[in-house]
mmCIF file with all atom_site columns, C-alpha atoms in Angstrom:
data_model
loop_
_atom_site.group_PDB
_atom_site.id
_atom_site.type_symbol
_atom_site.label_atom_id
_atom_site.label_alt_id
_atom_site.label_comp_id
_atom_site.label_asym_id
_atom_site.label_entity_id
_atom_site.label_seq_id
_atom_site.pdbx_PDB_ins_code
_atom_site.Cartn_x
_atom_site.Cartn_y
_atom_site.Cartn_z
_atom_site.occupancy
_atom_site.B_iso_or_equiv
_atom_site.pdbx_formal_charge
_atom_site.auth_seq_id
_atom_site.auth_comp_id
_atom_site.auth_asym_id
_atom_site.auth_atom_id
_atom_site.pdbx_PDB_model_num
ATOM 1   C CA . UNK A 1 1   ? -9.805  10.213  -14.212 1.00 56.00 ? 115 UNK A CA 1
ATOM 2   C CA . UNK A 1 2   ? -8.792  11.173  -10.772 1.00 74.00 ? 116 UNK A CA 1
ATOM 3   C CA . UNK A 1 3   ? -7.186  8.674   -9.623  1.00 93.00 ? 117 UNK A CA 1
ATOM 4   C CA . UNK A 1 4   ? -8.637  6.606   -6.450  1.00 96.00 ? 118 UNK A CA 1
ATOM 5   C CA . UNK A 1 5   ? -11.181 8.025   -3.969  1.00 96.00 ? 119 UNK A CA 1
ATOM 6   C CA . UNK A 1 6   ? -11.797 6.927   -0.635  1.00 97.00 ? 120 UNK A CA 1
ATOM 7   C CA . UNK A 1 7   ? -14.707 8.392   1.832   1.00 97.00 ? 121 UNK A CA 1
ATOM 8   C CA . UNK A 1 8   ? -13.988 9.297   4.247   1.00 97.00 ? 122 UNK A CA 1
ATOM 9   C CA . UNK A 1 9   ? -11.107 10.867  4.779   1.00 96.00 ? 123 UNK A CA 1
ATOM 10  C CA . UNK A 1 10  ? -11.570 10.726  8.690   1.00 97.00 ? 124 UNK A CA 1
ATOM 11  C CA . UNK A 1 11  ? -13.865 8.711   10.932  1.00 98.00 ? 125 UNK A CA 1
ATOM 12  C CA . UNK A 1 12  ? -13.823 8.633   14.742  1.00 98.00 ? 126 UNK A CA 1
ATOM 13  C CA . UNK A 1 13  ? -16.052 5.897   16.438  1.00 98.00 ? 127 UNK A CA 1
ATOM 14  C CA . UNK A 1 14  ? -17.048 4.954   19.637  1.00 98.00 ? 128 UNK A CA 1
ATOM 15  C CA . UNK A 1 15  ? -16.240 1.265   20.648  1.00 98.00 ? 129 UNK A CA 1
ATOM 16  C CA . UNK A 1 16  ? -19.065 -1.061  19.641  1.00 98.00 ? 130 UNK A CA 1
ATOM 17  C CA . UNK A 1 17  ? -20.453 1.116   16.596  1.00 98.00 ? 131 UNK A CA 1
ATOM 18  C CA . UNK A 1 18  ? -20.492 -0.093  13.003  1.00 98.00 ? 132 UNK A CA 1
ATOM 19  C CA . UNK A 1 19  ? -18.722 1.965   10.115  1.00 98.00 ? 133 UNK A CA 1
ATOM 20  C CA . UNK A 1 20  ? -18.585 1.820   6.374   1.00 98.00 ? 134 UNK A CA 1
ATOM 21  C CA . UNK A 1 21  ? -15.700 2.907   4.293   1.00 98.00 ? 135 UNK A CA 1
ATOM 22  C CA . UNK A 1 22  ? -16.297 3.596   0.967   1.00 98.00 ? 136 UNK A CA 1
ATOM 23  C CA . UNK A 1 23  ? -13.430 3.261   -2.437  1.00 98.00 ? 137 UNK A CA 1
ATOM 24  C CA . UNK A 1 24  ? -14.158 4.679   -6.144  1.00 97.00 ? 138 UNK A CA 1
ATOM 25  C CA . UNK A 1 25  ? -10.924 2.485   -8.107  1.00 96.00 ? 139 UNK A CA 1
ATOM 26  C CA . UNK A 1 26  ? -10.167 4.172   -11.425 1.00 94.00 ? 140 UNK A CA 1
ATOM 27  C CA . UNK A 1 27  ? -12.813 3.200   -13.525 1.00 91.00 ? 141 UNK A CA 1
ATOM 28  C CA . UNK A 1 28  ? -11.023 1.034   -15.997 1.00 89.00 ? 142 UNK A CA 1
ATOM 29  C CA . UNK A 1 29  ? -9.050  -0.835  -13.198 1.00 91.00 ? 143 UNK A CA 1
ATOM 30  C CA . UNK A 1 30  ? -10.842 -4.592  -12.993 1.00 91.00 ? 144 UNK A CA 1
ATOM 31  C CA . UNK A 1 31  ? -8.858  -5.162  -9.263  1.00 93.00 ? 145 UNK A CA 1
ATOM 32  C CA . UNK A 1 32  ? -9.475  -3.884  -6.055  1.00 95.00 ? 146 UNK A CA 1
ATOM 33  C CA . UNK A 1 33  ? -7.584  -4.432  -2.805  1.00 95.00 ? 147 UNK A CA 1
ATOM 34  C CA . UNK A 1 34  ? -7.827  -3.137  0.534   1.00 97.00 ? 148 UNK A CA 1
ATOM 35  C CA . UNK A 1 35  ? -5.535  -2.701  2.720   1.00 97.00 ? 149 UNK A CA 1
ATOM 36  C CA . UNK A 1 36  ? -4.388  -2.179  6.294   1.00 97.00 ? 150 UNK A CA 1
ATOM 37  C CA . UNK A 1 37  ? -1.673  -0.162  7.749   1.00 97.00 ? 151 UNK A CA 1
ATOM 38  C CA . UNK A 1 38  ? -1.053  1.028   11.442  1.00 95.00 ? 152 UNK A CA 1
ATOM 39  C CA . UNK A 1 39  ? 1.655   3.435   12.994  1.00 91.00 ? 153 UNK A CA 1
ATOM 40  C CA . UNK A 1 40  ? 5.086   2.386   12.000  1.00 90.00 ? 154 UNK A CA 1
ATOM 41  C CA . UNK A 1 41  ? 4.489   -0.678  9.840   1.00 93.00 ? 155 UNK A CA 1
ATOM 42  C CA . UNK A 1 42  ? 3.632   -1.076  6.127   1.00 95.00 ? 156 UNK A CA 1
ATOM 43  C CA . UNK A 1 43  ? -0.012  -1.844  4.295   1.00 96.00 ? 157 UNK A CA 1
ATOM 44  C CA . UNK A 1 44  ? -1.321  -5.176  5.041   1.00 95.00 ? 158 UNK A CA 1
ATOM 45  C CA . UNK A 1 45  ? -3.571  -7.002  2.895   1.00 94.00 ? 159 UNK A CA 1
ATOM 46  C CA . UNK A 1 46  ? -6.668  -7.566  4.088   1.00 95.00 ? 160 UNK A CA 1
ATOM 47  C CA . UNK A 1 47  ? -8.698  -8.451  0.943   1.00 95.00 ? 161 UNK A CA 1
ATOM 48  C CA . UNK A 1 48  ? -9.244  -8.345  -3.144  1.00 93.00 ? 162 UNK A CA 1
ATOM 49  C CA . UNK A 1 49  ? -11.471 -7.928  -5.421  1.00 94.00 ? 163 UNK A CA 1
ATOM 50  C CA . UNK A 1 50  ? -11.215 -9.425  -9.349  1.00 92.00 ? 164 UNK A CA 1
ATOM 51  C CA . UNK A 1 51  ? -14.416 -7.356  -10.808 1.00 91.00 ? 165 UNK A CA 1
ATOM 52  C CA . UNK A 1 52  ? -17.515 -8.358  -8.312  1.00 92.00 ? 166 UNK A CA 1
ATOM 53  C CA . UNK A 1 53  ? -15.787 -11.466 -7.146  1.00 92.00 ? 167 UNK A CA 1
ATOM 54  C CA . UNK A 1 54  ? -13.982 -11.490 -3.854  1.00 91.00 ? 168 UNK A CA 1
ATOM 55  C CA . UNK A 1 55  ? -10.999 -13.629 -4.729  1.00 91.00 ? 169 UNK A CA 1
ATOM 56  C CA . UNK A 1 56  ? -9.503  -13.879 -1.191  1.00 90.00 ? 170 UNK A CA 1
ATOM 57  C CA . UNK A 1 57  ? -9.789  -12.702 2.372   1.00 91.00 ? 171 UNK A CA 1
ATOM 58  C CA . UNK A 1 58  ? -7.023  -12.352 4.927   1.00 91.00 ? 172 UNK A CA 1
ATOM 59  C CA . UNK A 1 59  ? -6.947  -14.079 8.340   1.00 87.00 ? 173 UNK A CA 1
ATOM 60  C CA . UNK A 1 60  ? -6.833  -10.557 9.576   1.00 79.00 ? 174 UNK A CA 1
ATOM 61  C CA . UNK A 1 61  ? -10.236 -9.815  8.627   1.00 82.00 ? 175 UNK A CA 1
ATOM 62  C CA . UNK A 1 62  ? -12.415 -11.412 10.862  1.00 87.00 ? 176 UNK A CA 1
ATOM 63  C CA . UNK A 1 63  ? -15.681 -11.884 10.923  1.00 92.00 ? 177 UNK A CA 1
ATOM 64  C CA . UNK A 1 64  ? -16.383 -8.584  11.622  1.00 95.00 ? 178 UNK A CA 1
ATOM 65  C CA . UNK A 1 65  ? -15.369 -7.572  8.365   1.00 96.00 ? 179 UNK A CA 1
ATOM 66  C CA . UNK A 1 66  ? -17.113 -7.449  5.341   1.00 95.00 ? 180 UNK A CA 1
ATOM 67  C CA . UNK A 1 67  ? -16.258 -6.215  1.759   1.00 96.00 ? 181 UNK A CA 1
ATOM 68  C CA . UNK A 1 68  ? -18.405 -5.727  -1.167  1.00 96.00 ? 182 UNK A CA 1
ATOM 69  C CA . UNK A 1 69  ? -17.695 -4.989  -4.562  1.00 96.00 ? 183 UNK A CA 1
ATOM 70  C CA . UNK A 1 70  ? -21.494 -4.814  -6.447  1.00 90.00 ? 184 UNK A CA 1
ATOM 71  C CA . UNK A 1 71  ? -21.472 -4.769  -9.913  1.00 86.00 ? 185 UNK A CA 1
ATOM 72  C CA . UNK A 1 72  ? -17.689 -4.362  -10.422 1.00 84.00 ? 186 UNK A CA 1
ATOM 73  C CA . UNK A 1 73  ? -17.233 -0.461  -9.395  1.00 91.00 ? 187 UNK A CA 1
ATOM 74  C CA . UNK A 1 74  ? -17.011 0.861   -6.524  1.00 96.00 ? 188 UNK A CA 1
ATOM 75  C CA . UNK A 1 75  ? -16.241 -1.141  -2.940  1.00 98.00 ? 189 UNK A CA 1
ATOM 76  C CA . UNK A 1 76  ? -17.319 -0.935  0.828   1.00 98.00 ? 190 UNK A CA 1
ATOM 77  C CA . UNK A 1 77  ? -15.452 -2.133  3.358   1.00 98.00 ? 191 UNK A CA 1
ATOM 78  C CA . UNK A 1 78  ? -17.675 -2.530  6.945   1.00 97.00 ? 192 UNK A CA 1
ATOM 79  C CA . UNK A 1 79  ? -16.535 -3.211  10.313  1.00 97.00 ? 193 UNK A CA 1
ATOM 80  C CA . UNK A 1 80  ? -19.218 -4.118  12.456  1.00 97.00 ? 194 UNK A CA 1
ATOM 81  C CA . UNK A 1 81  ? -18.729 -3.901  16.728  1.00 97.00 ? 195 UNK A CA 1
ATOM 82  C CA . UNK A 1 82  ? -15.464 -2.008  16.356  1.00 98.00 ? 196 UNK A CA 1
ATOM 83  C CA . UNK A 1 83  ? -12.979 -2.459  18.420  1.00 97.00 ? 197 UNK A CA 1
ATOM 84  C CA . UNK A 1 84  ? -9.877  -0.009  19.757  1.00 96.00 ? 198 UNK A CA 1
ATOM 85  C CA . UNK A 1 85  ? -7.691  -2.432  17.791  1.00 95.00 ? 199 UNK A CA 1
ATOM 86  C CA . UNK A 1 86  ? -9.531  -1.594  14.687  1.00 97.00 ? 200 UNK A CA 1
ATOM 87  C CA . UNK A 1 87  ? -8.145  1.853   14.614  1.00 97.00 ? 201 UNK A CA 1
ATOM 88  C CA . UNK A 1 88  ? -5.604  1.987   11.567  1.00 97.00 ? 202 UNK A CA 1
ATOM 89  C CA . UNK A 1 89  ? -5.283  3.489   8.682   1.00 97.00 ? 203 UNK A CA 1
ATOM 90  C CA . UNK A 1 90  ? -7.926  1.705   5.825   1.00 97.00 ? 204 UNK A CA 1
ATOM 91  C CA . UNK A 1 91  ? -5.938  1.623   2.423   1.00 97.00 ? 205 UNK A CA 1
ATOM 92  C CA . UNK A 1 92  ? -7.762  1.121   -0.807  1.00 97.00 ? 206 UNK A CA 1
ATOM 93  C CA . UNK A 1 93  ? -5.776  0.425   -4.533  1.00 96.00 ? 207 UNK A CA 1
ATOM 94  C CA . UNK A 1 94  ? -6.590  -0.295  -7.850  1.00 95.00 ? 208 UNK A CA 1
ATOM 95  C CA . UNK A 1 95  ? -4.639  -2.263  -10.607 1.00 92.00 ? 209 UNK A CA 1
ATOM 96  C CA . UNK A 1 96  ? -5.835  -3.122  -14.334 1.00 87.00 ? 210 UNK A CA 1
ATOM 97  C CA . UNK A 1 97  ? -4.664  -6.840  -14.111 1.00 77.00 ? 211 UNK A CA 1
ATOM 98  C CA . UNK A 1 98  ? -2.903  -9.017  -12.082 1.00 66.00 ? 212 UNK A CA 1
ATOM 99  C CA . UNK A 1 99  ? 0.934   -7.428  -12.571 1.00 66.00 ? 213 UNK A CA 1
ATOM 100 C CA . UNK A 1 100 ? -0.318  -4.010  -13.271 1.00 75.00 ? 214 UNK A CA 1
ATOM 101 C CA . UNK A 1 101 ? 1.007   -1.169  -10.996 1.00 89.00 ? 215 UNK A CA 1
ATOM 102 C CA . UNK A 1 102 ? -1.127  -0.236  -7.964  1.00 93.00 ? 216 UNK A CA 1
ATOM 103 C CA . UNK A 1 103 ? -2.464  2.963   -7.916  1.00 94.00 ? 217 UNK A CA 1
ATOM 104 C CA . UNK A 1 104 ? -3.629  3.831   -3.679  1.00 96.00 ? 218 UNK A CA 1
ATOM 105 C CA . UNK A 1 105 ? -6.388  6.081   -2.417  1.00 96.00 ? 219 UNK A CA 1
ATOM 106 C CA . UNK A 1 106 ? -5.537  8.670   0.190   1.00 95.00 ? 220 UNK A CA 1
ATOM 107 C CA . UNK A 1 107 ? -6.894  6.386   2.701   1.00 96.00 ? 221 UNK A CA 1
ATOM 108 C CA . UNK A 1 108 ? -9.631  6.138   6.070   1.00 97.00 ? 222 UNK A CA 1
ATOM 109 C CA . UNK A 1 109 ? -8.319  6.800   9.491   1.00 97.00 ? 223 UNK A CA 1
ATOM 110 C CA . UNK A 1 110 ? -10.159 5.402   11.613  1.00 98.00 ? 224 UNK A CA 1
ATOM 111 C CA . UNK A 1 111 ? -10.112 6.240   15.207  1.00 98.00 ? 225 UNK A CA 1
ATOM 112 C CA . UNK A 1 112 ? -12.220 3.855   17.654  1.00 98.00 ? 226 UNK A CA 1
ATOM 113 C CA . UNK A 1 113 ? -12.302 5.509   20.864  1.00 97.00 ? 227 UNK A CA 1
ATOM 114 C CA . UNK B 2 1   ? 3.945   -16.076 2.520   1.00 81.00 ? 258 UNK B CA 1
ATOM 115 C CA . UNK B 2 2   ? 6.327   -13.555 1.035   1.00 87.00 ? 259 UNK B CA 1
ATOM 116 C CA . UNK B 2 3   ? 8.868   -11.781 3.211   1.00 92.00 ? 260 UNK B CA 1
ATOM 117 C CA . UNK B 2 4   ? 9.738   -8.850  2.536   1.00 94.00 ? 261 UNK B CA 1
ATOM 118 C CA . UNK B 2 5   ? 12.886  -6.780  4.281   1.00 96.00 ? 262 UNK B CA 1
ATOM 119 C CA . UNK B 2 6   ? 13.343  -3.117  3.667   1.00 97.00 ? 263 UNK B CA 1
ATOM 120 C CA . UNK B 2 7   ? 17.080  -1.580  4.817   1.00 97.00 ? 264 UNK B CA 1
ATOM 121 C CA . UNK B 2 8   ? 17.844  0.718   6.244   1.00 98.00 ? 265 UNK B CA 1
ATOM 122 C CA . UNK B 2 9   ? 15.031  1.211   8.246   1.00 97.00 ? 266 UNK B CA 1
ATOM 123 C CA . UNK B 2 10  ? 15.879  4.568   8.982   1.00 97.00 ? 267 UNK B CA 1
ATOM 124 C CA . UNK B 2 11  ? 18.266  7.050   6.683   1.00 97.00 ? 268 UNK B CA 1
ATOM 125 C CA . UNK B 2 12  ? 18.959  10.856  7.589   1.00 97.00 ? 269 UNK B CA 1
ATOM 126 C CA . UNK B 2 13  ? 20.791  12.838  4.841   1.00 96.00 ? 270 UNK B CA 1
ATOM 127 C CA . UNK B 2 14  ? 21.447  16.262  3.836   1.00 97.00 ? 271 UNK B CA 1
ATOM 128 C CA . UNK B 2 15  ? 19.949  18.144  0.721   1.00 97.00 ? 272 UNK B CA 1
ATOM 129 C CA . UNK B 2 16  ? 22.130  17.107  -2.111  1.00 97.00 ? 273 UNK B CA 1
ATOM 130 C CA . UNK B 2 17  ? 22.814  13.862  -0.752  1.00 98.00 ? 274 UNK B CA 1
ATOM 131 C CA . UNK B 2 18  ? 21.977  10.549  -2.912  1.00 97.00 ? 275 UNK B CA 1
ATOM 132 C CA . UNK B 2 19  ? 20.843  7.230   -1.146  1.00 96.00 ? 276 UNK B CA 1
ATOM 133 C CA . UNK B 2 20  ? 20.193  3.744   -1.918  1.00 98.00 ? 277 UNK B CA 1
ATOM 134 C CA . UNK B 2 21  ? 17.519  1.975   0.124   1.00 98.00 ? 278 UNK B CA 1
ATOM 135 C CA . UNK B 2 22  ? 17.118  -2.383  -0.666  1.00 98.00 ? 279 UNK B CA 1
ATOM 136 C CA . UNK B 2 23  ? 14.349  -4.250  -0.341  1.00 97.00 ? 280 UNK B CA 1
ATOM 137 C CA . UNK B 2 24  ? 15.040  -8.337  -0.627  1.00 96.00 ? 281 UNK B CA 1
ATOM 138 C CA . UNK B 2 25  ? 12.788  -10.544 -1.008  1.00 94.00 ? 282 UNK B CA 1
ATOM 139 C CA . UNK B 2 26  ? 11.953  -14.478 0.461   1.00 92.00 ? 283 UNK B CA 1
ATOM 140 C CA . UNK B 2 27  ? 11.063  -15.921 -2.827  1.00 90.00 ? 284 UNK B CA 1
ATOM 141 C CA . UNK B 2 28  ? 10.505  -14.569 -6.208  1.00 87.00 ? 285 UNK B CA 1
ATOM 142 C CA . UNK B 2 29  ? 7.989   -12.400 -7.191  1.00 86.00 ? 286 UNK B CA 1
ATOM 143 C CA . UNK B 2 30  ? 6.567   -11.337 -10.745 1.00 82.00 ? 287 UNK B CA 1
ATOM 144 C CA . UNK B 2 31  ? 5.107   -7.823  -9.256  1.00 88.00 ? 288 UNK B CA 1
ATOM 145 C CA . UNK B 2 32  ? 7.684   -5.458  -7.395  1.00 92.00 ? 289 UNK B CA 1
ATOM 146 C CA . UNK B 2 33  ? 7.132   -1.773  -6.899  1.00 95.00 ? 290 UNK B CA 1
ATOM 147 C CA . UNK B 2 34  ? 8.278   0.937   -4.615  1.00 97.00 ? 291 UNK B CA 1
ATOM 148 C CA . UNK B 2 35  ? 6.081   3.630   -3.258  1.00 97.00 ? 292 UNK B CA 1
ATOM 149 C CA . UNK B 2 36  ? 6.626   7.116   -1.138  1.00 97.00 ? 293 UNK B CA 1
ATOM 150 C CA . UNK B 2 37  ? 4.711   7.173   1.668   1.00 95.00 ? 294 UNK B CA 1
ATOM 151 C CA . UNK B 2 38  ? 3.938   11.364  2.240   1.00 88.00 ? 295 UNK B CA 1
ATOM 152 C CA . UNK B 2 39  ? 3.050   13.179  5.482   1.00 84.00 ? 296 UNK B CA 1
ATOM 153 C CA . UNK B 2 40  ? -0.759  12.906  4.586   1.00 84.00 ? 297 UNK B CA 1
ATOM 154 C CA . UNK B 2 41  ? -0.462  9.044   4.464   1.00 88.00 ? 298 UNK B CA 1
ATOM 155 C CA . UNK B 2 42  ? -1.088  8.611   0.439   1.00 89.00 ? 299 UNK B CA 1
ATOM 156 C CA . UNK B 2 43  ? 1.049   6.469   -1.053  1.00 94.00 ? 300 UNK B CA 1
ATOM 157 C CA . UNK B 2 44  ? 2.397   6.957   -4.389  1.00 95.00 ? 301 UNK B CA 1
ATOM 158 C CA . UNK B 2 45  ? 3.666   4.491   -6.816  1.00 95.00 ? 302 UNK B CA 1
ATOM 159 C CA . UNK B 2 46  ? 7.294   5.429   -8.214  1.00 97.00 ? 303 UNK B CA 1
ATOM 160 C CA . UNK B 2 47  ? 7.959   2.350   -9.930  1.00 96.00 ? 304 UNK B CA 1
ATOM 161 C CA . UNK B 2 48  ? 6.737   -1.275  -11.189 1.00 94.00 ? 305 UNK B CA 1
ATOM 162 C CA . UNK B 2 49  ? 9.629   -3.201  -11.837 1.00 94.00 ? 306 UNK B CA 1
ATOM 163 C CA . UNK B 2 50  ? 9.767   -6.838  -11.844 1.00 92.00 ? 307 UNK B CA 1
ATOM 164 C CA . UNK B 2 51  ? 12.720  -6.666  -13.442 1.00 93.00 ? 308 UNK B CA 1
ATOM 165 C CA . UNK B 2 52  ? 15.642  -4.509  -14.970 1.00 96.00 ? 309 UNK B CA 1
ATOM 166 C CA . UNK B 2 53  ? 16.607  -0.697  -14.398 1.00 97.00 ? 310 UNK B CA 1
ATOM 167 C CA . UNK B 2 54  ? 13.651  2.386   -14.590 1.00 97.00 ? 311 UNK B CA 1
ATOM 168 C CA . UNK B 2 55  ? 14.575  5.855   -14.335 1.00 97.00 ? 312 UNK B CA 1
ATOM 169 C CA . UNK B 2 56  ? 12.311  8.688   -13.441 1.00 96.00 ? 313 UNK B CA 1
ATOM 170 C CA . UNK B 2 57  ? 13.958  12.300  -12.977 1.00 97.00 ? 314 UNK B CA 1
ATOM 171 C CA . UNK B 2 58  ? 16.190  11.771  -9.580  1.00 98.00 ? 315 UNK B CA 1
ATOM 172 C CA . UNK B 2 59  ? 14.991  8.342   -8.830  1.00 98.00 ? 316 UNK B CA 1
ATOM 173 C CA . UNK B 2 60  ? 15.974  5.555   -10.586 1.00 98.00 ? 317 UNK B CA 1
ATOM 174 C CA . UNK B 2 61  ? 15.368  1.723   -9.333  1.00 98.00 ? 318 UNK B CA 1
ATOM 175 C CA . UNK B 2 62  ? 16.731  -1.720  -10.076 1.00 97.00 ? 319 UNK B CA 1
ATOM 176 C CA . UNK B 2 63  ? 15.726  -5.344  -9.636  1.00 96.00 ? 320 UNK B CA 1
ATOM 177 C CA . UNK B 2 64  ? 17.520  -8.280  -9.652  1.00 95.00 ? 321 UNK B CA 1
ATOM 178 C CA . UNK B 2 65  ? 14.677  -10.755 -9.888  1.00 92.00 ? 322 UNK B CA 1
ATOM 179 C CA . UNK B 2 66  ? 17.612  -13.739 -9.873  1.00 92.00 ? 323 UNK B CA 1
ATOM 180 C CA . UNK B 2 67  ? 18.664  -12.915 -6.693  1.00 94.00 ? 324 UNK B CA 1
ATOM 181 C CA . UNK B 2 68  ? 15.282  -11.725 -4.919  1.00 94.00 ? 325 UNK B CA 1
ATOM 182 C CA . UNK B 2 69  ? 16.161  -8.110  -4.414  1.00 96.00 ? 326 UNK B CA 1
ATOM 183 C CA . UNK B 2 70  ? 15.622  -4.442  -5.294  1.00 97.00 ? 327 UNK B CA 1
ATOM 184 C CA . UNK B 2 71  ? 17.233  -1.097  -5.111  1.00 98.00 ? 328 UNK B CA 1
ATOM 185 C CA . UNK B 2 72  ? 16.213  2.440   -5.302  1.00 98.00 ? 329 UNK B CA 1
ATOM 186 C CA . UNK B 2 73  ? 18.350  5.271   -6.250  1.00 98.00 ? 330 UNK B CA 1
ATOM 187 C CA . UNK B 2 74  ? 17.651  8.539   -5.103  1.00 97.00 ? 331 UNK B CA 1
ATOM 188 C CA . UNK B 2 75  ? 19.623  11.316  -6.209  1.00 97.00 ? 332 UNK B CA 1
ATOM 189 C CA . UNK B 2 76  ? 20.772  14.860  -5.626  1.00 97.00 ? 333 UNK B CA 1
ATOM 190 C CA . UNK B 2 77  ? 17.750  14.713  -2.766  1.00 97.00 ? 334 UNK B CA 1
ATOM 191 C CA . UNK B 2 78  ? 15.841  17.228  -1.877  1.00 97.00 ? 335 UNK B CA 1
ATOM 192 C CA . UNK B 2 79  ? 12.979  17.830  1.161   1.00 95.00 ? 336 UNK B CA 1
ATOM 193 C CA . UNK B 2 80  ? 10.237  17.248  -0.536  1.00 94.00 ? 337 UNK B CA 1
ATOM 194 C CA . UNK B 2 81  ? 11.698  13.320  -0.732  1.00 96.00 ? 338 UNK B CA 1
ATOM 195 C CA . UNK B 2 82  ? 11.145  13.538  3.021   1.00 95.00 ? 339 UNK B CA 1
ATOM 196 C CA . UNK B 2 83  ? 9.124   10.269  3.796   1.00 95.00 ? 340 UNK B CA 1
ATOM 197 C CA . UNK B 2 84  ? 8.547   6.659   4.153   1.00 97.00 ? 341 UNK B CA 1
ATOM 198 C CA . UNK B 2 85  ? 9.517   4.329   1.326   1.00 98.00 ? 342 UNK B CA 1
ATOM 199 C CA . UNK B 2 86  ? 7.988   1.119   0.496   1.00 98.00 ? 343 UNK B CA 1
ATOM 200 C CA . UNK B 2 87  ? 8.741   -1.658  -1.327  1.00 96.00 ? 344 UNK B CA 1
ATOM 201 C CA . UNK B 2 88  ? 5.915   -4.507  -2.173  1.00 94.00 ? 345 UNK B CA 1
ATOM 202 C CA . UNK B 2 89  ? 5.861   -7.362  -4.271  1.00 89.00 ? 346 UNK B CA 1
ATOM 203 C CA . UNK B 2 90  ? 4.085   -10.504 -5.305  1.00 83.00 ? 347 UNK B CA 1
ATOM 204 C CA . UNK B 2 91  ? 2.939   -13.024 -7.650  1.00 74.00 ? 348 UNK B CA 1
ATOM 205 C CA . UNK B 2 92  ? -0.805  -11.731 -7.583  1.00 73.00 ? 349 UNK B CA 1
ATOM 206 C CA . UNK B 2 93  ? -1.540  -9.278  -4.286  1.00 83.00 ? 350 UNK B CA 1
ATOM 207 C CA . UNK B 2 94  ? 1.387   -6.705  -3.184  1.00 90.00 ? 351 UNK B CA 1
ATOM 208 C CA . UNK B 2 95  ? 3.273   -7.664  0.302   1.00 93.00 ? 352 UNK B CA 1
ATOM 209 C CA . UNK B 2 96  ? 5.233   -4.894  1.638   1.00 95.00 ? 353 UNK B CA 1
ATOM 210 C CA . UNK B 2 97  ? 8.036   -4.347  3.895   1.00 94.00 ? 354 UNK B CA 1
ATOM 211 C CA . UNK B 2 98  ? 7.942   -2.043  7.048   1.00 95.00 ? 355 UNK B CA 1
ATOM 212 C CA . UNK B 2 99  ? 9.415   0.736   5.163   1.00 97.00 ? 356 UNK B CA 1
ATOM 213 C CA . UNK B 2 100 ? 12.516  3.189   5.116   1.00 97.00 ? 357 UNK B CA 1
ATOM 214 C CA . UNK B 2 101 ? 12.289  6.604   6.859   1.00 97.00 ? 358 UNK B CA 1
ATOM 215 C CA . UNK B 2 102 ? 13.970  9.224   5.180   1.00 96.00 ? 359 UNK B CA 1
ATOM 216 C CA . UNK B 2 103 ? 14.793  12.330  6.346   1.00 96.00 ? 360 UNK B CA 1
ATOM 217 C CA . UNK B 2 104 ? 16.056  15.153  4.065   1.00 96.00 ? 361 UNK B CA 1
ATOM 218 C CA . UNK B 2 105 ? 17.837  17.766  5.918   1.00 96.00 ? 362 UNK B CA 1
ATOM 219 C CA . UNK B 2 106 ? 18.277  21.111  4.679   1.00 95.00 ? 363 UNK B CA 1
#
């Protein structure tokens, strides 16, 4: 297994587009969380995923946001009409059960410009 | 929610040098780990501990889950521990602190 793959690595978006963020969790792990974090501060949750169920969202996604989790495997994470405050760093992790260590993907920079 | 407060926020030593960063925590929490933050922005998990003393080479980490903190150990550093340290924990999604910047000097 190799660990946690997000796509992209990089995106840079003009104000107003849409984007999609992809995350491969390691295959065995049945939770998925996104996350997050911008310059200077640490991850923050924004959402998780319990198999295909979305088990809670943060008031920090709004309704612009949407996560998806078909089928159990991978996720996407969409921003629609982005925003310059949408540019962060977009954090993806995996965990087998509920107290099992988190294992994070390299991330999605996003850049709104 | 959780709050979680990371100290010192920022730590400069030189190679050689051992540290101990705390993170406490607002309530209790059945899901602490600690994470190094690299240059490329991947964080990697050093430790689950909910409770009780882990070692792992140089780094070792304790939690006292009765008082609501934890502590990292870092010794003999070295450069490559150059980096941001995080602590998160919860009872079922990870809340994390702003971090510790470390700087290893050579």
């Amino acid at each position: 297994d190799t660990g946690v793959s997000q796509d992209p690595r990089h995106k840079i978006t003009k104000r107003g587009q849409n984007v999609t963020f992809r995350c491969d969790p390691i295959s065995e792990h049945n939770r998925l969380y996104w996350y997050r974090q911008t310059l200077g501060q640490g991850p923050e949750f924004l959402t998780y995923f319990q198999n295909e169920a979305q088990l809670e969202k943060s008031r920090l996604l709004s309704d612009r946001f949407s996560a998806e989790r078909p089928k159990g495997s991978f996720s996407t994470l969409e921003i629609q009409r982005t925003e310059q405050g949408d540019s962060a760093m977009y954090l993806c992790a995996s965990s087998q059960d509920r107290e099992g260590g988190y294992t994070f993907g390299s991330g999605t920079r996003l850049t709104v410009v | 929610g959780i709050q979680v407060e990371q100290s010192p926020p920022d730590l400069i030593l030189q190679e050689g040098a051992n540290s101990t960063l705390r993170c406490n925590f607002s309530d209790s929490v059945n899901n602490l780990q600690w994470f190094h933050q690299n240059p490329w922005g991947q964080l990697i998990n050093l430790f689950y501990i909910p409770s009780g003393t882990k070692q792992n080479g140089r780094l070792s980490a304790t939690t006292v889950a009765t008082e609501r903190y934890s502590l990292l150990y870092i010794s003999s550093s070295q450069t490559t521990d150059s980096g941001v340290y995080f602590c998160g924990g919860s009872n079922y999604k990870l809340t994390f602190g702003k971090g510790t910047l470390l700087t290893v000097n050579p």
